[in-house]
């Protein structure tokens, strides 16, 4: 399998460093497979990061619109209530004029009554429009939340794939991770760094793990003494 892309750059760099351990043909094929998977995971992570940035910005705008609509809706509801109260008070205070209007079949309304009814109706129309605006914004924000959750799940899967493949490369030869970092594109470094931290942490834990021997384990000393009768 001929290396391409990231794998080709990796082996070109490795060939220029004869002081580093060189892979066997079998190991070379393994490295090509891991490096191809690393490159695919990195492309996915870059694409998903751009998608998440765009979706989060759009969500923020629509959530801001929702908040603005909610404030305006609260104000229009208050003003509608005031307009309705003013209309009710006028009707209660002018029963004879109301009877005349009814007698005339609803025509000949006093200008003040027309104005009060118009204000109450206008504020009610605005309330209904703002309610639709809030509901639409809430629906769009929920849609963006679903998109974000999907992208984050894909991002986690891609990062796990990257971590596993980088771990395989490091297990074959820890110095190969330095070669990988030197040939990776600049936009890939932020995604490779966490994977390398995991590898470094695992190696540190392995180095810190105490060796179990007859000298360090009293239990093992007892077992060995029982299993080996004295001559």
PDB file of N, CA, C and O in Angstrom, residues 35 72-73 97 103 126 129 131-132 139 145 150 181 189 204 206 221 223:
ATOM      1  N   UNK A  35      -2.268   5.945  10.091  1.00  0.00           N
ATOM      2  CA  UNK A  35      -2.131   7.344   9.658  1.00  0.00           C
ATOM      3  C   UNK A  35      -3.293   7.755   8.748  1.00  0.00           C
ATOM      4  O   UNK A  35      -3.755   8.905   8.799  1.00  0.00           O
ATOM      5  N   UNK A  72     -40.583  42.241  24.454  1.00  0.00           N
ATOM      6  CA  UNK A  72     -41.600  43.039  23.755  1.00  0.00           C
ATOM      7  C   UNK A  72     -42.989  42.462  23.995  1.00  0.00           C
ATOM      8  O   UNK A  72     -43.966  43.220  24.126  1.00  0.00           O
ATOM      9  N   UNK A  73     -43.096  41.135  24.047  1.00  0.00           N
ATOM     10  CA  UNK A  73     -44.393  40.507  24.293  1.00  0.00           C
ATOM     11  C   UNK A  73     -44.922  40.888  25.668  1.00  0.00           C
ATOM     12  O   UNK A  73     -46.121  41.201  25.818  1.00  0.00           O
ATOM     13  N   UNK A  97     -74.580  56.228  26.039  1.00  0.00           N
ATOM     14  CA  UNK A  97     -73.991  56.285  24.704  1.00  0.00           C
ATOM     15  C   UNK A  97     -73.869  54.890  24.120  1.00  0.00           C
ATOM     16  O   UNK A  97     -74.052  54.687  22.913  1.00  0.00           O
ATOM     17  N   UNK A 103     -78.504  50.727  19.576  1.00  0.00           N
ATOM     18  CA  UNK A 103     -79.772  51.037  18.900  1.00  0.00           C
ATOM     19  C   UNK A 103     -79.538  51.346  17.432  1.00  0.00           C
ATOM     20  O   UNK A 103     -80.423  51.116  16.590  1.00  0.00           O
ATOM     21  N   UNK A 126     -50.490  42.894  17.931  1.00  0.00           N
ATOM     22  CA  UNK A 126     -49.055  42.834  18.194  1.00  0.00           C
ATOM     23  C   UNK A 126     -48.713  41.675  19.130  1.00  0.00           C
ATOM     24  O   UNK A 126     -47.683  41.008  18.963  1.00  0.00           O
ATOM     25  N   UNK A 129     -48.693  38.491  17.097  1.00  0.00           N
ATOM     26  CA  UNK A 129     -47.514  38.422  16.235  1.00  0.00           C
ATOM     27  C   UNK A 129     -46.262  38.079  17.038  1.00  0.00           C
ATOM     28  O   UNK A 129     -45.441  37.259  16.610  1.00  0.00           O
ATOM     29  N   UNK A 131     -46.156  36.520  19.919  1.00  0.00           N
ATOM     30  CA  UNK A 131     -46.260  35.141  20.391  1.00  0.00           C
ATOM     31  C   UNK A 131     -45.772  34.173  19.317  1.00  0.00           C
ATOM     32  O   UNK A 131     -45.050  33.215  19.623  1.00  0.00           O
ATOM     33  N   UNK A 132     -46.162  34.440  18.059  1.00  0.00           N
ATOM     34  CA  UNK A 132     -45.679  33.598  16.963  1.00  0.00           C
ATOM     35  C   UNK A 132     -44.169  33.738  16.804  1.00  0.00           C
ATOM     36  O   UNK A 132     -43.460  32.762  16.528  1.00  0.00           O
ATOM     37  N   UNK A 139     -38.552  27.245  18.510  1.00  0.00           N
ATOM     38  CA  UNK A 139     -38.447  26.058  17.656  1.00  0.00           C
ATOM     39  C   UNK A 139     -37.097  26.018  16.936  1.00  0.00           C
ATOM     40  O   UNK A 139     -36.462  24.962  16.840  1.00  0.00           O
ATOM     41  N   UNK A 145     -30.156  23.108  18.839  1.00  0.00           N
ATOM     42  CA  UNK A 145     -29.688  22.263  19.940  1.00  0.00           C
ATOM     43  C   UNK A 145     -29.555  20.805  19.485  1.00  0.00           C
ATOM     44  O   UNK A 145     -28.609  20.099  19.870  1.00  0.00           O
ATOM     45  N   UNK A 150     -25.971  16.325  17.817  1.00  0.00           N
ATOM     46  CA  UNK A 150     -25.532  15.360  16.807  1.00  0.00           C
ATOM     47  C   UNK A 150     -24.069  15.577  16.448  1.00  0.00           C
ATOM     48  O   UNK A 150     -23.280  14.623  16.373  1.00  0.00           O
ATOM     49  N   UNK A 181       3.549  14.920  14.692  1.00  0.00           N
ATOM     50  CA  UNK A 181       3.275  16.327  14.989  1.00  0.00           C
ATOM     51  C   UNK A 181       4.005  17.252  14.018  1.00  0.00           C
ATOM     52  O   UNK A 181       3.495  18.315  13.649  1.00  0.00           O
ATOM     53  N   UNK A 189      -3.284  20.434  14.742  1.00  0.00           N
ATOM     54  CA  UNK A 189      -2.548  20.374  16.002  1.00  0.00           C
ATOM     55  C   UNK A 189      -3.473  20.436  17.226  1.00  0.00           C
ATOM     56  O   UNK A 189      -3.291  19.670  18.176  1.00  0.00           O
ATOM     57  N   UNK A 204       3.311   7.663  31.405  1.00  0.00           N
ATOM     58  CA  UNK A 204       3.763   8.069  32.736  1.00  0.00           C
ATOM     59  C   UNK A 204       3.231   7.132  33.800  1.00  0.00           C
ATOM     60  O   UNK A 204       3.943   6.752  34.735  1.00  0.00           O
ATOM     61  N   UNK A 206       2.462   4.042  33.389  1.00  0.00           N
ATOM     62  CA  UNK A 206       3.157   2.756  33.278  1.00  0.00           C
ATOM     63  C   UNK A 206       4.527   2.827  33.925  1.00  0.00           C
ATOM     64  O   UNK A 206       4.976   1.881  34.584  1.00  0.00           O
ATOM     65  N   UNK A 221       6.529 -13.443  48.688  1.00  0.00           N
ATOM     66  CA  UNK A 221       7.618 -14.135  49.378  1.00  0.00           C
ATOM     67  C   UNK A 221       7.085 -15.365  50.117  1.00  0.00           C
ATOM     68  O   UNK A 221       7.697 -16.433  50.096  1.00  0.00           O
ATOM     69  N   UNK A 223       4.340 -17.093  49.375  1.00  0.00           N
ATOM     70  CA  UNK A 223       3.927 -18.112  48.406  1.00  0.00           C
ATOM     71  C   UNK A 223       5.132 -18.871  47.861  1.00  0.00           C
ATOM     72  O   UNK A 223       5.098 -20.076  47.671  1.00  0.00           O
TER      73      UNK A 223
END
